[in-house]
CSV table of C-alpha atoms in Angstrom, one decimal:
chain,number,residue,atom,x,y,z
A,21,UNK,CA,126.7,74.4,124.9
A,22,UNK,CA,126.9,71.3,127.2
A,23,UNK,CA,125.7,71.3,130.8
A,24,UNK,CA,125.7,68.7,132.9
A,25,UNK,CA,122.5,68.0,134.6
A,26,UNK,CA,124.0,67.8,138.4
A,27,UNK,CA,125.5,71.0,138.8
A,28,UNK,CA,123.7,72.9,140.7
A,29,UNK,CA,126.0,76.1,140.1
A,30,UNK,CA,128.6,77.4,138.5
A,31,UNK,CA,131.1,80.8,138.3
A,32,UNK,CA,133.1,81.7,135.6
A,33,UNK,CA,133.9,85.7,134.6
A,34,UNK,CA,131.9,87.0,137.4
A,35,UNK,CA,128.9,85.2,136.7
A,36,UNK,CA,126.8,82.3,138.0
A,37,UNK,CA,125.0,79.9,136.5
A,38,UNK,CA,122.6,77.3,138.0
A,39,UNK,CA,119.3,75.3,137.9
A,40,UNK,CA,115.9,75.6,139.2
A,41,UNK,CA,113.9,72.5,137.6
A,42,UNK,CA,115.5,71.8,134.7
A,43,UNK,CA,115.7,75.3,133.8
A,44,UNK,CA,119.3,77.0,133.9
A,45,UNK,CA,119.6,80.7,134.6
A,46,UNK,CA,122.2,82.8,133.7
A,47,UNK,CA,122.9,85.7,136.1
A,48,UNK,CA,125.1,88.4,135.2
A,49,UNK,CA,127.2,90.3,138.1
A,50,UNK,CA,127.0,93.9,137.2
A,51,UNK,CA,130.6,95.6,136.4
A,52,UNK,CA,129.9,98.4,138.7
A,53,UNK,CA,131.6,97.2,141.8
A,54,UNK,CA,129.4,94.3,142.6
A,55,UNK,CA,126.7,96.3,143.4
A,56,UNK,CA,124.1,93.9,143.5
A,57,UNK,CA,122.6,94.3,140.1
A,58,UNK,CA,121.8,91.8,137.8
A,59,UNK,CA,120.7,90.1,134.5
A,60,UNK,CA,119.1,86.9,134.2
A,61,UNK,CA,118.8,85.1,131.2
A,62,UNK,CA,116.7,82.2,130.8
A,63,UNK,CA,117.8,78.7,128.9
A,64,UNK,CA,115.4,76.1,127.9
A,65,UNK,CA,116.8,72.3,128.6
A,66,UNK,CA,115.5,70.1,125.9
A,67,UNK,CA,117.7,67.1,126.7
A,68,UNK,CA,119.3,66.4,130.0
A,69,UNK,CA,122.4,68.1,130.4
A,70,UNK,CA,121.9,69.9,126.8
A,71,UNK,CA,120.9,73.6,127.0
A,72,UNK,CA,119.1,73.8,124.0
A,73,UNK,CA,118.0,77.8,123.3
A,74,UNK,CA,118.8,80.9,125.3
A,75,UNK,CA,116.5,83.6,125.5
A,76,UNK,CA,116.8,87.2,127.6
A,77,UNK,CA,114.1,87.1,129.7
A,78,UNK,CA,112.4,90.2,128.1
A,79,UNK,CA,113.1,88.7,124.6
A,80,UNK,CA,111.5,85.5,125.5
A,81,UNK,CA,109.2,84.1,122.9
A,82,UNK,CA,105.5,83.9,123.7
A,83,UNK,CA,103.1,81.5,122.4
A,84,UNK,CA,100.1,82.7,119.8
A,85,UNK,CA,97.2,84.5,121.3
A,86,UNK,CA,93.8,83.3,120.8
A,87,UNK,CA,93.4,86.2,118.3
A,88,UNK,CA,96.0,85.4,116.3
A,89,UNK,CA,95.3,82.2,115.7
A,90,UNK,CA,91.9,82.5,114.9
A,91,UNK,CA,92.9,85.1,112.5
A,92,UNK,CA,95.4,83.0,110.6
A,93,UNK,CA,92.4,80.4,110.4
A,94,UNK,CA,90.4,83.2,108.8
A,95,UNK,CA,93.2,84.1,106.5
A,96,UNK,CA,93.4,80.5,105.6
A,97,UNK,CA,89.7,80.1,105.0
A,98,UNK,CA,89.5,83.4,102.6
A,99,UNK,CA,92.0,82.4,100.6
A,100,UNK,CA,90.4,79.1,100.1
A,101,UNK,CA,87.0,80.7,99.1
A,102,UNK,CA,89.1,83.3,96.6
A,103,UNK,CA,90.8,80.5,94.8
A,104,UNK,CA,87.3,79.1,94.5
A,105,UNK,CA,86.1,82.1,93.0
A,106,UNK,CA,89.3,81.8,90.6
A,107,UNK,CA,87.9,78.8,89.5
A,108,UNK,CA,84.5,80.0,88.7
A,109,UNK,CA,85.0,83.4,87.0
A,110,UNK,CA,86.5,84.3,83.5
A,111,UNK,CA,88.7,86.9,84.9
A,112,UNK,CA,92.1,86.8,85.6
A,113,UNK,CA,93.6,87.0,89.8
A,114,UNK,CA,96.7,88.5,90.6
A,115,UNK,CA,98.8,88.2,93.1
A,116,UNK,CA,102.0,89.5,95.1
A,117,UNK,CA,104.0,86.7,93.4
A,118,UNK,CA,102.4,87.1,89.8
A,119,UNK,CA,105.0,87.2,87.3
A,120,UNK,CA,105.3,86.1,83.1
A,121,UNK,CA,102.4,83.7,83.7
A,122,UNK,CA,99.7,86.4,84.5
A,123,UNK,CA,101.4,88.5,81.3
A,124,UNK,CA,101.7,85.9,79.2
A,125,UNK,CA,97.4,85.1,80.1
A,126,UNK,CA,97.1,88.7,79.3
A,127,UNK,CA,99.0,88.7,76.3
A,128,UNK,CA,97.0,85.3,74.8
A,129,UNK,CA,93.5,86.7,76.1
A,130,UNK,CA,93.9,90.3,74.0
A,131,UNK,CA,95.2,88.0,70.9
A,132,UNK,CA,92.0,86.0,71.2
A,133,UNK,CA,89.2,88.5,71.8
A,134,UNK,CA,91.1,92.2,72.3
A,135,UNK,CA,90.3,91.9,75.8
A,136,UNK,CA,91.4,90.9,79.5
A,137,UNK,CA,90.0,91.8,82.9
A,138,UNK,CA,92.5,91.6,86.0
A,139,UNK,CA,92.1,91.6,89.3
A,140,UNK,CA,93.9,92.6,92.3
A,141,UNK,CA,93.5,92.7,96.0
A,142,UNK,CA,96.2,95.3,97.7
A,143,UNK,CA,99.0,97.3,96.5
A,144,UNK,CA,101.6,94.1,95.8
A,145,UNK,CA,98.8,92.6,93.8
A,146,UNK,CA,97.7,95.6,92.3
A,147,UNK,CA,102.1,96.8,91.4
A,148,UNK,CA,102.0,92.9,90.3
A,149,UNK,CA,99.0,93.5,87.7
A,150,UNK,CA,101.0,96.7,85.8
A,151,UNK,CA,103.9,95.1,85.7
A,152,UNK,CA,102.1,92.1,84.1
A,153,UNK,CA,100.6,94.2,81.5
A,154,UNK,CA,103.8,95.9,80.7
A,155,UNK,CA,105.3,92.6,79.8
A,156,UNK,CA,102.2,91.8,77.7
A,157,UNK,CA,102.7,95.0,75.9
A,158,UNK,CA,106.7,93.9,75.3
A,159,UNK,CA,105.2,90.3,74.3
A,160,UNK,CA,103.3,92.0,71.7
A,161,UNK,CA,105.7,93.7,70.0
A,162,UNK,CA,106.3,92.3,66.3
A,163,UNK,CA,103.3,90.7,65.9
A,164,UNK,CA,100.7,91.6,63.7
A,165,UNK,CA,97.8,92.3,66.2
A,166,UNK,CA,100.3,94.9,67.3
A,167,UNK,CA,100.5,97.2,64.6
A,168,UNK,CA,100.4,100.8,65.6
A,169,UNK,CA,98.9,99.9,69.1
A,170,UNK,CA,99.8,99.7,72.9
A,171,UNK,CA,98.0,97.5,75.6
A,172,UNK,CA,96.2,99.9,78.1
A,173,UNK,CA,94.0,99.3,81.0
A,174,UNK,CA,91.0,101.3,82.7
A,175,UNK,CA,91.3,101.0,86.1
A,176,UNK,CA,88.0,100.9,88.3
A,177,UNK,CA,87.2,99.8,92.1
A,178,UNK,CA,84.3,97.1,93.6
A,179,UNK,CA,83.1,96.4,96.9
A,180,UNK,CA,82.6,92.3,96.6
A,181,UNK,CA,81.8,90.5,99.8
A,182,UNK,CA,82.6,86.7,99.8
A,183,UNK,CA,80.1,84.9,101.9
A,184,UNK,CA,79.4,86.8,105.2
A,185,UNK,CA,82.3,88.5,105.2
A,186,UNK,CA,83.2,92.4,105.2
A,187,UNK,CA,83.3,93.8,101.7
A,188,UNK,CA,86.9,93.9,100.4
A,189,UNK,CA,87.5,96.0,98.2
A,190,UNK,CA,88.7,94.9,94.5
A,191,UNK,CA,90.7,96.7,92.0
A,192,UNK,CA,89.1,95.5,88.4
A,193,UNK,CA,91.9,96.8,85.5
A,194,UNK,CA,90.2,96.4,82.4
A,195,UNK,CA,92.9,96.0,79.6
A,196,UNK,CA,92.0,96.7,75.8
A,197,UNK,CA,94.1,98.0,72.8
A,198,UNK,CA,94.1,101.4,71.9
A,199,UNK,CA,95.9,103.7,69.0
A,200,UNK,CA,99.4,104.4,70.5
A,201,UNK,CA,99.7,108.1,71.9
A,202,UNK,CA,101.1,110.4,69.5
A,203,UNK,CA,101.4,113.5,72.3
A,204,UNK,CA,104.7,115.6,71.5
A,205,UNK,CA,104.1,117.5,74.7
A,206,UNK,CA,107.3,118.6,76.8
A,207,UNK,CA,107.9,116.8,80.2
A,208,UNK,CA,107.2,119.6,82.7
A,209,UNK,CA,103.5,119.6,81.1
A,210,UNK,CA,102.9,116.2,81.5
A,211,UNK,CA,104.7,114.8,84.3
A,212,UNK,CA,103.4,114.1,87.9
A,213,UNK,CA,105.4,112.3,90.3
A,214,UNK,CA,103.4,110.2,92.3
A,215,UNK,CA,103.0,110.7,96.1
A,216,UNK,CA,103.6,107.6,99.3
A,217,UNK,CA,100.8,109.8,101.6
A,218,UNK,CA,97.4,109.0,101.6
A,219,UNK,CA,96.6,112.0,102.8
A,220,UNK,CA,97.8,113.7,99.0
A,221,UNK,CA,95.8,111.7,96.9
A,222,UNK,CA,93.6,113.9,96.2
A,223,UNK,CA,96.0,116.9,95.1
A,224,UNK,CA,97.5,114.3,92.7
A,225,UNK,CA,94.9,113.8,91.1
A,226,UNK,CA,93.9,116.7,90.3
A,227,UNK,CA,97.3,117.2,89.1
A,228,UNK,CA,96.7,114.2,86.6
A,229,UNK,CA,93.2,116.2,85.5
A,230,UNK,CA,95.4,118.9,84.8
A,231,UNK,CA,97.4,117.7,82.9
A,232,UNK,CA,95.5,115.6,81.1
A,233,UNK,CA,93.0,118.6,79.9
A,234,UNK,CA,95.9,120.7,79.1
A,235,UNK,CA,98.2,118.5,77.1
A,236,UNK,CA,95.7,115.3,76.8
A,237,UNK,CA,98.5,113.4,78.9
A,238,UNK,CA,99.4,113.2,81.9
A,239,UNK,CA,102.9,110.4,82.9
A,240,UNK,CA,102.9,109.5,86.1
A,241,UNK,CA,106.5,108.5,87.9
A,242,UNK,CA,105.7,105.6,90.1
A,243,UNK,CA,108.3,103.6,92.7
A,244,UNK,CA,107.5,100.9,94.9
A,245,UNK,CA,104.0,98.8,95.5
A,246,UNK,CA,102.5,101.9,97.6
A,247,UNK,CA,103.2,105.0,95.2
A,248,UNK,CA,101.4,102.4,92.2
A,249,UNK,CA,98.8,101.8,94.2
A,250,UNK,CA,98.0,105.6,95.4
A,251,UNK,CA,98.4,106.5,91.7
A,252,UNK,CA,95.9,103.8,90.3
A,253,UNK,CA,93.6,105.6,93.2
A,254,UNK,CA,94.6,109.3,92.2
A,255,UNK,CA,94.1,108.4,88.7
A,256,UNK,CA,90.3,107.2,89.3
A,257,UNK,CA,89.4,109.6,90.8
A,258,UNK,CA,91.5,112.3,88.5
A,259,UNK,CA,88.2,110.3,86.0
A,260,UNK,CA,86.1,111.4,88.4
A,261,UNK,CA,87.0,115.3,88.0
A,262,UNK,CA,86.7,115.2,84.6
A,263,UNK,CA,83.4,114.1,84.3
A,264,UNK,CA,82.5,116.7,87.0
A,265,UNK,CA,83.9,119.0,84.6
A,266,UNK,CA,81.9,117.7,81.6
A,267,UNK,CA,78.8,118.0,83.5
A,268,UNK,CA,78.3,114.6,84.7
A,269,UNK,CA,75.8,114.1,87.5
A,270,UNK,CA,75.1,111.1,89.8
A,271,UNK,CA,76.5,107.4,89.1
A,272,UNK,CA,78.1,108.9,85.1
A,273,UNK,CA,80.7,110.8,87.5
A,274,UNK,CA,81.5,107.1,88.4
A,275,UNK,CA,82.0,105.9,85.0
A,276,UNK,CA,85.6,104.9,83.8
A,277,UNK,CA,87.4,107.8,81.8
A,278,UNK,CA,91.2,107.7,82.1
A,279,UNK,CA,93.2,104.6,80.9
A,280,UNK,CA,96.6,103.5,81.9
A,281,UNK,CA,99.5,102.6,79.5
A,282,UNK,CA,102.2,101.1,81.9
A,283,UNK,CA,105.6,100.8,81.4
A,284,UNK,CA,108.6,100.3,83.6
A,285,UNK,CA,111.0,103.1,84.2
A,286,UNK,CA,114.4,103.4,84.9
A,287,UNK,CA,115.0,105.6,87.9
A,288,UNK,CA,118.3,107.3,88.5
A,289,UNK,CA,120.5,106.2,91.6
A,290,UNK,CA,119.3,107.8,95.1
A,291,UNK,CA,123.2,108.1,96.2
A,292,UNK,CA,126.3,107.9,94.1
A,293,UNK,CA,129.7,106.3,95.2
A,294,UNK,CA,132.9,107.7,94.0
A,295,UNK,CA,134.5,105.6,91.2
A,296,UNK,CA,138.1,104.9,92.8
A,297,UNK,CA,135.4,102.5,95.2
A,298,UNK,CA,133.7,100.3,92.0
A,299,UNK,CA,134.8,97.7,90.6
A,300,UNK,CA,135.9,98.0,86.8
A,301,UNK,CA,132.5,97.8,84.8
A,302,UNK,CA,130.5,98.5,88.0
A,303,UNK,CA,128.2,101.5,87.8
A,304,UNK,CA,125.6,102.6,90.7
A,305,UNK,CA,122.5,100.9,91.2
A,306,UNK,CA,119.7,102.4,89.3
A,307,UNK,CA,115.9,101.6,90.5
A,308,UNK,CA,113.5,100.4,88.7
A,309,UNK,CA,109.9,102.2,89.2
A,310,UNK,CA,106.6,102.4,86.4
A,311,UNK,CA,105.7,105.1,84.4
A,312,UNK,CA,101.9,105.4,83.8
A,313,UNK,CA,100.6,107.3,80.8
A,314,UNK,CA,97.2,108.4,81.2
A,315,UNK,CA,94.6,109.1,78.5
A,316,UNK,CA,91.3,110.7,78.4
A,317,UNK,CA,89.4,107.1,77.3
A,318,UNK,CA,85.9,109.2,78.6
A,319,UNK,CA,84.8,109.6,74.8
A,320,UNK,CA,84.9,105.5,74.5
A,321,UNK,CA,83.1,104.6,77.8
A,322,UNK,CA,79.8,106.3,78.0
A,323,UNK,CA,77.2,105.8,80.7
């Protein structure tokens, strides 16, 4: 809106508007029988005559702390230092944006040597990882390497600290081809539905170490970049348990024992809408989650 600079005030629908220093208020006369209250709004004047923003005064934008912009320089500088590390190392990175260029790596580095080693920083990355091998799995489909087996990946955690920096922790999902599951059990002994608390991890997995010793499976239902990423925990540490129960002692308890097959999985709609409100051909929206078979893989990976 257009101001010109000399007014000094102005009253329109019982409210007032005038400048103090180039800076024009906006006051407010309450409805409640012009009892005195107020509400001043703030407008900055970029041009003369031109007010250029209008803020309330509570909602008034403040400029970056001290703290925050030293931490967007650190974020700046790690990422830097990662995508050196990228350079240097054989593995492949993941990332919340990875898409059918990290499964396509995946699907050309098992073709080559049977193997691929991803890794992930946080739950996006780590959500972006499966979904990568999933595709992988699809790209594989038809060829010969394929035959009468599925891409799968043993998950596993590192501490790695990059320069002096604290020690972030890493998830490494180490993807190899195994003989495609022939399990016939029914879904209500395999299936474990995965949990969005922290707190629950634990119970989970020993859900998925239930399961898995009962019926040598266990599926886990998966929606969302949090519930993958507290199921990739739940399931190393359901590894954990079972090598407790073998007798492991010491760092073998640590050692790698369940492996992942992921797949994406068709959830059914949370809420339905009743037909005579869709278009023709319209159905509801369904949600797209992952399903994660998990193996006993304790047999190949020995201390």
């Amino acid at each position: 809106m257009g101001v010109k600079k000399h007014h000094r005030a102005l009253l329109c629908f019982g409210a007032a508007i005038f400048s103090v220093n180039d800076l024009w208020v906006f006051i407010n006369a309450s409805q409640y029988g012009g009892s005195g209250r107020f509400r001043a709004i703030s407008c900055k004047v970029d041009q003369p005559g031109v007010v250029d923003t209008v803020w309330a005064t509570s909602a008034r934008p403040n400029p970056p702390s001290k703290d925050e912009a030293e931490w967007e320089k650190e974020k700046k500088s790690r990422r830097q230092r990662l995508r050196s590390q990228q350079e240097t190392s054989p593995d492949l990175f993941a990332s919340k944006s990875s898409g059918k260029g990290l499964a396509k790596d995946i699907k050309d580095r098992i073709q080559e040597t049977g193997r691929a080693m991803v890794r992930a920083v946080g739950p996006a990355s780590t959500h972006q990882a499966l979904k990568a091998i999933a595709a992988a799995n699809a790209m594989l489909q038809g060829t010969d390497l394929y035959g009468d087996q599925v891409v799968a990946t043993v998950p596993s955690f590192k501490q790695i600290r990059l320069e002096k920096e604290e020690a972030t922790t890493v998830t490494f999902l180490n993807c190899m081809l195994l003989p495609r599951s022939r399990n016939t059990a029914s879904v209500e002994a395999t299936q474990v539905l995965a949990t969005g608390s922290r707190a629950k991890i634990s119970k989970m997995s020993a859900a998925i170490k239930n399961r898995i010793r009962e019926s040598s499976l266990a599926v886990v239902l998966a929606v969302g970049s949090q519930q993958v990423s507290f199921s990739v925990k739940a399931v190393v540490q359901a590894g954990r348990f079972l090598r407790e129960d073998q007798g492991a002692v010491g760092d073998a308890v640590k050692v790698p024992s369940i492996a992942l097959i992921p797949r994406l999985h068709e959830f059914a709609p949370k809420t339905t809408r009743p037909r005579k409100e869709m278009k023709k051909g319209e159905d509801d929206a369904v949600t797209i989650g992952m399903r994660l078979e998990c193996v006993d893989t304790s047999e190949r990976f020995k201390e």
